[in-house]
């Protein structure tokens, strides 16, 4: 009997708490909507020099608006380019907003920024030799002999743990079959596509890899 009474008291206390919360809700309520919001995918593009130094970088984002009339993107960009239409760009510190008069189904924009390059899960460096002697890439054009392209892919400890353990890297080189005498790339997939020799290396999350491509040419 006592146990039953205590159970009822606990239940009553719970109801009182719920009623108190309910009575306060209308004053600070947020309107309930469909929960459908814009979604996006993004890709980072980096232009590197012959040795792996960043020259230019940008993020391209593809938004599916899902009926929204505006989007607000949070990111630090040096410059923003509308790749879809003439909708004005409103940039504030760390925030870019597009307010559409007629919203497209998909919307694309590019944000110029170098910052993500420093946070990629690998650093990439390139070195070269000509007939076994270290050489500058700019001086190789027109030379005869065997060129080695040495590719070093080293994990970047500054990258997020998600990037370091979930991203894979593909490195590809293309050579015109008519311009080379020999091609060797140990550990790579080498395929002939038309008159192009494609060399493809793979690097799994967290791996450190060092690849060498040897190309023989009389020019």
CSV table of C-alpha atoms in Angstrom, one decimal:
chain,number,residue,atom,x,y,z
A,1,UNK,CA,0.0,0.0,0.0
A,2,UNK,CA,2.8,2.4,0.9
A,3,UNK,CA,4.6,1.5,-2.3
A,4,UNK,CA,1.6,2.3,-4.4
A,5,UNK,CA,1.1,5.7,-2.7
A,6,UNK,CA,4.7,6.6,-3.4
A,7,UNK,CA,4.3,5.7,-7.0
A,8,UNK,CA,1.3,8.0,-7.3
A,9,UNK,CA,3.2,10.9,-5.7
A,10,UNK,CA,6.1,10.5,-8.1
A,11,UNK,CA,3.7,10.5,-11.0
A,12,UNK,CA,1.9,13.6,-9.7
A,13,UNK,CA,5.2,15.4,-9.3
A,14,UNK,CA,6.1,14.5,-12.9
A,15,UNK,CA,2.7,15.9,-14.2
A,16,UNK,CA,3.2,19.1,-12.3
A,17,UNK,CA,6.6,19.6,-13.9
A,18,UNK,CA,5.2,19.0,-17.3
A,19,UNK,CA,2.4,21.4,-16.8
A,20,UNK,CA,4.8,24.1,-15.6
A,21,UNK,CA,6.9,23.7,-18.7
A,22,UNK,CA,3.8,23.8,-20.9
A,23,UNK,CA,2.5,27.0,-19.3
A,24,UNK,CA,5.8,28.7,-20.0
A,25,UNK,CA,6.3,27.5,-23.6
A,26,UNK,CA,4.1,30.0,-25.6
A,27,UNK,CA,6.1,33.0,-24.4
A,28,UNK,CA,9.4,31.7,-25.9
A,29,UNK,CA,8.2,29.3,-28.5
A,30,UNK,CA,10.0,28.9,-31.8
A,31,UNK,CA,7.7,28.3,-34.8
A,32,UNK,CA,7.6,24.7,-35.9
A,33,UNK,CA,8.5,24.2,-39.6
A,34,UNK,CA,9.0,21.3,-41.9
A,35,UNK,CA,12.6,20.7,-40.9
A,36,UNK,CA,13.6,20.7,-44.6
A,37,UNK,CA,16.8,22.8,-45.0
A,38,UNK,CA,19.3,23.3,-47.8
A,39,UNK,CA,22.0,20.7,-48.2
A,40,UNK,CA,25.4,21.0,-49.8
A,41,UNK,CA,28.4,19.1,-51.1
A,42,UNK,CA,31.8,20.7,-51.5
A,43,UNK,CA,35.1,20.0,-53.2
A,44,UNK,CA,38.5,21.7,-52.6
A,45,UNK,CA,40.6,22.5,-55.6
A,46,UNK,CA,44.3,23.4,-55.3
A,47,UNK,CA,46.7,24.6,-58.0
A,48,UNK,CA,50.2,23.6,-57.1
A,49,UNK,CA,53.6,24.5,-58.6
A,50,UNK,CA,56.1,21.9,-59.8
A,51,UNK,CA,57.2,21.1,-56.2
A,52,UNK,CA,53.9,21.0,-54.4
A,53,UNK,CA,53.6,24.6,-53.1
A,54,UNK,CA,50.1,26.1,-53.2
A,55,UNK,CA,49.5,28.7,-55.8
A,56,UNK,CA,45.7,29.1,-55.6
A,57,UNK,CA,43.0,27.3,-53.7
A,58,UNK,CA,39.2,27.5,-53.7
A,59,UNK,CA,36.1,25.7,-52.3
A,60,UNK,CA,33.2,25.0,-54.7
A,61,UNK,CA,29.9,24.3,-53.0
A,62,UNK,CA,26.8,22.8,-54.6
A,63,UNK,CA,23.6,23.5,-52.7
A,64,UNK,CA,20.3,21.7,-53.1
A,65,UNK,CA,17.9,24.4,-51.9
A,66,UNK,CA,14.9,22.1,-51.1
A,67,UNK,CA,12.6,25.1,-51.5
A,68,UNK,CA,14.5,27.6,-49.5
A,69,UNK,CA,14.5,31.2,-50.6
A,70,UNK,CA,18.0,32.0,-49.2
A,71,UNK,CA,21.1,30.4,-48.0
A,72,UNK,CA,23.8,31.5,-45.5
A,73,UNK,CA,27.2,29.9,-45.7
A,74,UNK,CA,29.7,30.2,-42.8
A,75,UNK,CA,33.2,30.2,-44.0
A,76,UNK,CA,36.2,32.6,-44.4
A,77,UNK,CA,36.8,33.4,-48.0
A,78,UNK,CA,39.0,36.0,-49.7
A,79,UNK,CA,36.6,36.3,-52.6
A,80,UNK,CA,33.2,34.7,-53.5
A,81,UNK,CA,32.0,34.0,-57.0
A,82,UNK,CA,28.4,33.2,-57.9
A,83,UNK,CA,28.6,30.3,-60.5
A,84,UNK,CA,24.8,30.0,-61.1
A,85,UNK,CA,23.0,33.3,-61.6
A,86,UNK,CA,23.1,37.0,-60.9
A,87,UNK,CA,21.9,36.8,-57.3
A,88,UNK,CA,23.8,39.5,-55.2
A,89,UNK,CA,26.5,38.3,-52.8
A,90,UNK,CA,26.3,39.7,-49.2
A,91,UNK,CA,29.6,39.1,-47.4
A,92,UNK,CA,30.1,39.7,-43.8
A,93,UNK,CA,33.0,38.4,-41.6
A,94,UNK,CA,32.7,34.6,-41.7
A,95,UNK,CA,29.3,34.6,-43.4
A,96,UNK,CA,28.1,34.8,-47.0
A,97,UNK,CA,24.4,35.2,-47.8
A,98,UNK,CA,22.4,34.8,-51.0
A,99,UNK,CA,18.8,36.0,-51.0
A,100,UNK,CA,17.0,34.7,-54.1
A,101,UNK,CA,14.2,36.5,-55.9
A,102,UNK,CA,13.6,33.2,-57.8
A,103,UNK,CA,15.4,30.3,-56.2
A,104,UNK,CA,17.0,27.7,-58.4
A,105,UNK,CA,16.8,24.0,-57.6
A,106,UNK,CA,20.6,23.9,-57.3
A,107,UNK,CA,23.0,26.7,-56.6
A,108,UNK,CA,26.8,26.8,-57.0
A,109,UNK,CA,29.3,29.2,-55.7
A,110,UNK,CA,33.1,29.3,-55.4
A,111,UNK,CA,35.0,30.7,-52.4
A,112,UNK,CA,38.6,31.6,-52.9
A,113,UNK,CA,40.7,30.5,-49.9
A,114,UNK,CA,44.0,29.0,-49.2
A,115,UNK,CA,43.2,28.0,-45.6
A,116,UNK,CA,41.9,24.4,-46.2
A,117,UNK,CA,45.1,23.5,-47.9
A,118,UNK,CA,47.0,23.7,-44.6
A,119,UNK,CA,44.4,21.3,-43.1
A,120,UNK,CA,44.4,18.6,-45.8
A,121,UNK,CA,45.4,15.2,-44.4
A,122,UNK,CA,48.6,15.0,-46.4
A,123,UNK,CA,51.4,17.2,-47.5
A,124,UNK,CA,52.6,16.6,-51.1
A,125,UNK,CA,56.1,17.3,-52.3
A,126,UNK,CA,57.7,16.7,-55.7
A,127,UNK,CA,61.4,16.4,-56.6
A,128,UNK,CA,63.1,15.5,-59.9
A,129,UNK,CA,66.3,14.0,-61.2
A,130,UNK,CA,67.8,13.8,-64.8
A,131,UNK,CA,70.0,10.8,-65.4
A,132,UNK,CA,70.4,10.4,-61.6
A,133,UNK,CA,71.3,14.0,-61.0
A,134,UNK,CA,68.9,16.3,-59.0
A,135,UNK,CA,67.4,18.8,-61.4
A,136,UNK,CA,65.0,21.7,-61.3
A,137,UNK,CA,61.6,21.0,-63.0
A,138,UNK,CA,61.8,24.2,-65.0
A,139,UNK,CA,65.1,23.0,-66.7
A,140,UNK,CA,63.9,19.6,-67.9
A,141,UNK,CA,62.0,20.6,-71.0
A,142,UNK,CA,63.9,19.5,-74.1
A,143,UNK,CA,66.4,17.3,-72.3
A,144,UNK,CA,67.4,13.8,-73.2
A,145,UNK,CA,67.6,10.9,-70.9
A,146,UNK,CA,65.7,9.4,-67.9
A,147,UNK,CA,63.7,11.8,-65.7
A,148,UNK,CA,62.7,10.6,-62.2
A,149,UNK,CA,59.6,12.2,-60.6
A,150,UNK,CA,59.8,11.6,-56.9
A,151,UNK,CA,56.4,12.1,-55.1
A,152,UNK,CA,56.4,12.2,-51.3
A,153,UNK,CA,53.0,12.0,-49.5
A,154,UNK,CA,53.3,12.5,-45.8
A,155,UNK,CA,50.4,12.6,-43.2
A,156,UNK,CA,49.7,16.1,-41.9
A,157,UNK,CA,49.3,16.1,-38.1
A,158,UNK,CA,47.5,19.4,-38.2
A,159,UNK,CA,44.6,18.0,-40.1
A,160,UNK,CA,41.4,16.9,-38.3
A,161,UNK,CA,41.2,13.3,-37.1
A,162,UNK,CA,38.2,12.8,-39.4
A,163,UNK,CA,40.1,13.9,-42.5
A,164,UNK,CA,43.2,11.9,-41.5
A,165,UNK,CA,41.4,8.6,-41.1
A,166,UNK,CA,38.6,8.9,-43.7
A,167,UNK,CA,40.1,10.5,-46.8
A,168,UNK,CA,41.9,8.7,-49.6
A,169,UNK,CA,44.3,10.2,-52.0
A,170,UNK,CA,44.7,9.5,-55.8
A,171,UNK,CA,47.7,10.8,-57.6
A,172,UNK,CA,47.7,10.6,-61.4
A,173,UNK,CA,50.2,11.5,-64.1
A,174,UNK,CA,49.6,11.5,-67.9
A,175,UNK,CA,52.2,10.9,-70.6
A,176,UNK,CA,51.9,11.1,-74.4
A,177,UNK,CA,53.0,7.7,-75.7
A,178,UNK,CA,54.5,9.3,-78.8
A,179,UNK,CA,56.8,11.5,-76.6
A,180,UNK,CA,58.4,8.9,-74.4
A,181,UNK,CA,60.7,6.0,-74.9
A,182,UNK,CA,60.1,4.2,-71.6
A,183,UNK,CA,57.9,4.4,-68.5
A,184,UNK,CA,58.4,2.7,-65.1
A,185,UNK,CA,56.2,3.3,-62.0
A,186,UNK,CA,56.5,0.6,-59.4
A,187,UNK,CA,53.4,0.2,-57.3
A,188,UNK,CA,51.2,2.1,-59.7
A,189,UNK,CA,48.4,1.1,-62.1
A,190,UNK,CA,49.6,2.0,-65.6
A,191,UNK,CA,47.1,1.9,-68.4
A,192,UNK,CA,47.1,3.0,-72.1
A,193,UNK,CA,44.1,5.3,-72.9
A,194,UNK,CA,44.3,6.2,-76.6
A,195,UNK,CA,47.8,7.5,-77.0
A,196,UNK,CA,48.1,8.5,-73.3
A,197,UNK,CA,49.9,6.4,-70.6
A,198,UNK,CA,48.1,7.0,-67.3
A,199,UNK,CA,49.9,6.3,-64.0
A,200,UNK,CA,47.7,6.1,-60.9
A,201,UNK,CA,48.9,5.8,-57.3
A,202,UNK,CA,46.6,5.3,-54.3
A,203,UNK,CA,47.2,6.3,-50.7
A,204,UNK,CA,44.9,5.1,-47.9
A,205,UNK,CA,43.9,7.1,-44.8
A,206,UNK,CA,46.9,7.7,-42.5
A,207,UNK,CA,49.5,6.2,-44.9
A,208,UNK,CA,52.8,7.7,-45.7
A,209,UNK,CA,53.9,6.8,-49.3
A,210,UNK,CA,56.8,7.6,-51.5
A,211,UNK,CA,56.4,7.0,-55.3
A,212,UNK,CA,58.8,7.2,-58.2
A,213,UNK,CA,58.0,7.6,-61.9
A,214,UNK,CA,60.9,7.0,-64.4
A,215,UNK,CA,60.4,8.4,-67.8
A,216,UNK,CA,62.8,8.0,-70.7
A,217,UNK,CA,62.7,10.5,-73.6
A,218,UNK,CA,64.8,11.9,-76.4
A,219,UNK,CA,63.1,15.3,-75.9
